[in-house]
XYZ file of C-alpha atoms in Angstrom:
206
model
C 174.113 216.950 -76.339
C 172.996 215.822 -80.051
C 169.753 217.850 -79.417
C 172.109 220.755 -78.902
C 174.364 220.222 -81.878
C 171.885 219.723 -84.088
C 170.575 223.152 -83.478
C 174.146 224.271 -83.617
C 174.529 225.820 -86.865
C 174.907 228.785 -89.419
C 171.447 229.093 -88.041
C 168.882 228.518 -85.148
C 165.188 228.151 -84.633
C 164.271 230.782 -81.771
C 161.076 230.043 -79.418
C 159.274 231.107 -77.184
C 160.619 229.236 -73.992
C 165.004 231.105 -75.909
C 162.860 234.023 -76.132
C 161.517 234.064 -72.411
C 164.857 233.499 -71.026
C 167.466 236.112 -73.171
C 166.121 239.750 -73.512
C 168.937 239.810 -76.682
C 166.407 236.495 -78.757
C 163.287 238.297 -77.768
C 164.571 241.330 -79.513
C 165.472 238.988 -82.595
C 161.916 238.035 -82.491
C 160.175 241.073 -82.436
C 162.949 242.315 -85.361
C 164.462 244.934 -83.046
C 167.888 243.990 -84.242
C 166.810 243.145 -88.002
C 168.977 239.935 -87.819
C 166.099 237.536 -87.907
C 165.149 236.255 -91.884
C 161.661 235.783 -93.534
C 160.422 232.061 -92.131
C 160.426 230.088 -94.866
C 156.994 229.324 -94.574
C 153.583 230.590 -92.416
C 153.929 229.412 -89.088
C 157.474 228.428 -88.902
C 159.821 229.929 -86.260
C 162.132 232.078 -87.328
C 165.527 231.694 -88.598
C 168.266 233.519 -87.072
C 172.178 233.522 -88.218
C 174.390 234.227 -85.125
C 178.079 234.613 -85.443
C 181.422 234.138 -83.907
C 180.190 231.856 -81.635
C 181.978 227.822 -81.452
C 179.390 225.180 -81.420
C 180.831 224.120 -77.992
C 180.058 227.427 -76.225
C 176.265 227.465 -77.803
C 175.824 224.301 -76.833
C 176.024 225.360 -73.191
C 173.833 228.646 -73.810
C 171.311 226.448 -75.419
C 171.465 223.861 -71.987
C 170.929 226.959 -70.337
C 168.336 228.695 -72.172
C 165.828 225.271 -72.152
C 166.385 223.630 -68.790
C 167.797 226.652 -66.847
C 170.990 224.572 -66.123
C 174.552 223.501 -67.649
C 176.977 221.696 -66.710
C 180.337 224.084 -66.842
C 183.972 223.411 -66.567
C 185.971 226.338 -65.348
C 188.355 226.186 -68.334
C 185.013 227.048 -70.639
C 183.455 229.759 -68.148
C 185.335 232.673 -69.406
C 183.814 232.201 -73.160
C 180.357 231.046 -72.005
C 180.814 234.438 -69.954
C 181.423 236.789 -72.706
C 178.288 235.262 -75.016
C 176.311 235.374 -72.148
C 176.727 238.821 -71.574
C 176.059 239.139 -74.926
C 172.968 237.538 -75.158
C 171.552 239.094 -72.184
C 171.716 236.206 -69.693
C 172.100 237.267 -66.362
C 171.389 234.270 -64.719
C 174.085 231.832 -67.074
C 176.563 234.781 -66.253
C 176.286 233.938 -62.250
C 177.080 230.545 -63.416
C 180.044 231.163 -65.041
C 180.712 233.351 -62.358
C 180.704 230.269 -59.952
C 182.579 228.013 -62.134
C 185.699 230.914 -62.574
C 185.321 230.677 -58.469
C 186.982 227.522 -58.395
C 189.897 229.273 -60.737
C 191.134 231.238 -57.875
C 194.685 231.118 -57.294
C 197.923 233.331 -56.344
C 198.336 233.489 -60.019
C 195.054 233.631 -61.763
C 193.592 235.665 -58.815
C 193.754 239.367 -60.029
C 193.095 238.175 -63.739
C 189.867 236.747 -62.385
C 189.158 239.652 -60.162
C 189.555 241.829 -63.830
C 186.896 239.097 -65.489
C 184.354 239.999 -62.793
C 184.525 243.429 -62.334
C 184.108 243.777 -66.468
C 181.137 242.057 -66.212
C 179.828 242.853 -63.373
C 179.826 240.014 -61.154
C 179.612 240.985 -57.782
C 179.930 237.816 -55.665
C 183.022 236.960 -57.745
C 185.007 240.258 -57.112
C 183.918 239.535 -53.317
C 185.683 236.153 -53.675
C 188.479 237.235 -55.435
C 189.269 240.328 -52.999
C 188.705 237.838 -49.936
C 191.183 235.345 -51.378
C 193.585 238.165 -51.869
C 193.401 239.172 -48.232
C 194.443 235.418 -47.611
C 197.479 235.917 -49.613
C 198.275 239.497 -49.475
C 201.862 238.949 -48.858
C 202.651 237.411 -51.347
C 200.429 239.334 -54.079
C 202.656 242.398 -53.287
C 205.352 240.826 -54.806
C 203.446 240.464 -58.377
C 203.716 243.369 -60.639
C 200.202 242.042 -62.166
C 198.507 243.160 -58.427
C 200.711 246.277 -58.191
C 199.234 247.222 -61.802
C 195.681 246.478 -60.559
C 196.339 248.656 -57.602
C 197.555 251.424 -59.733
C 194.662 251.555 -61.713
C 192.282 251.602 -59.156
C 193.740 254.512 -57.927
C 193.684 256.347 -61.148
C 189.976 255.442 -61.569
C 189.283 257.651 -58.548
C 187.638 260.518 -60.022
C 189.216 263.730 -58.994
C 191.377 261.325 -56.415
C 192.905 263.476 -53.223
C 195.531 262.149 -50.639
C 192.858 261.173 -48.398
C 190.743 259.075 -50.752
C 190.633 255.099 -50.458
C 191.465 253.068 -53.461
C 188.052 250.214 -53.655
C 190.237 246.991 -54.411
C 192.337 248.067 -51.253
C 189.420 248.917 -48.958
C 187.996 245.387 -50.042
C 191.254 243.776 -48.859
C 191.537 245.489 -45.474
C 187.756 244.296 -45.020
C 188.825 240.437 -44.835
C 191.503 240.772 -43.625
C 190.305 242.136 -40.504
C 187.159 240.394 -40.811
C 189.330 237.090 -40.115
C 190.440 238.261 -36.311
C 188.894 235.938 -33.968
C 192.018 234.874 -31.648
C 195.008 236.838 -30.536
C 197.213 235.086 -32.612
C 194.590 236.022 -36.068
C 195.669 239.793 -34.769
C 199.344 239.467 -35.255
C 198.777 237.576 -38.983
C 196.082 240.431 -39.717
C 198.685 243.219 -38.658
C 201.155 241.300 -40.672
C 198.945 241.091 -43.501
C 198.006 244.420 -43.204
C 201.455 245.718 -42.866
C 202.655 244.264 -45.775
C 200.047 246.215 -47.906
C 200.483 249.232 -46.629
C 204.404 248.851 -47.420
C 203.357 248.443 -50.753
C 201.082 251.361 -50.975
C 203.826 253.697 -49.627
C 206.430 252.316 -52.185
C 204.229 253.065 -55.068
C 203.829 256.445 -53.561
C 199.671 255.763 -52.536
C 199.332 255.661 -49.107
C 195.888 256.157 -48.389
């Protein structure tokens, strides 16, 4: 951690091993984004000003960026998320992927679900759809899933009465994927039933 914050500043020395690791710093390097400054002397690394970014959050992209690694609490994951996206850092985006994973409940569930479909994290969207299916009836009493439903739907292109709505497809996937005893069928039915009741009462019954 001091090694961290005492890079942690107005400005950072980039190498080659922040360079190797973050498309965004090798583009600093070679100038591409004109944000680097003249070293102040031959042979020096260069100087780079980054902004709107806390000391606390850098400190875990730097962990990341020099030892592959950091150690994340969930309650940090959603800002380490949105720098690492910004920086290019697809692998300390699967991380904070994992560590929103352990966020997942009946009420943080679709705002999570939102956090990984805007960045793109597929294997979070899969968790948050399959923890959905475990607690579809009560999700169709939230107006926060009923809006998420809704704008799936909308973001059908050219949608027709026949068309499925993704989020709900992903849904009907685990919960059927569940069924392994008789008694699994009546839950899944149940399950099942209680989405569809909510599809046809927000007039999308697909």
């Amino acid at each position: 951690m001091a090694l961290a914050a005492a890079l942690i500043s107005a400005s950072v020395w980039l190498t080659p091993a922040s360079s190797a690791t973050s498309d965004y710093f090798r583009a600093l390097l070679d100038d591409h984004f004109r944000e680097s400054e003249e070293p102040v002397a031959s042979g020096d690394p260069p100087v780079v000003t980054l902004h709107d970014i806390s000391p606390d959050i850098f400190t875990h992209v730097l962990y990341y960026v020099y030892s592959d690694h950091t150690e994340l609490p969930p309650e940090l994951a959603y800002d380490v998320l949105s720098v690492a996206d910004m920086y290019l850092l697809p692998g300390l985006k699967r991380l904070c992927g994992r560590s929103l994973a352990q966020l997942l409940e009946e009420d943080s569930v679709v705002g999570v679900w939102r956090i990984a479909k805007l960045f793109r994290l597929a294997r979070l969207e899969d968790q948050c759809t399959e923890y959905m299916a475990k607690v579809i009836e009560k999700l169709v009493e939230r107006e926060d899933f009923v809006e998420a439903v809704r704008e799936e739907a909308a973001a059908v292109a050219a949608r027709q009465e026949t068309d499925s709505i993704p989020l709900v497809d992903d849904i009907r996937f685990h919960v059927a994927s569940t069924v392994q005893t008789y008694s699994a069928i009546e839950e899944a039915q149940q399950q099942l039933r209680a989405l569809e009741n909510l599809l046809v009462s927000i007039g999308l019954d697909c």
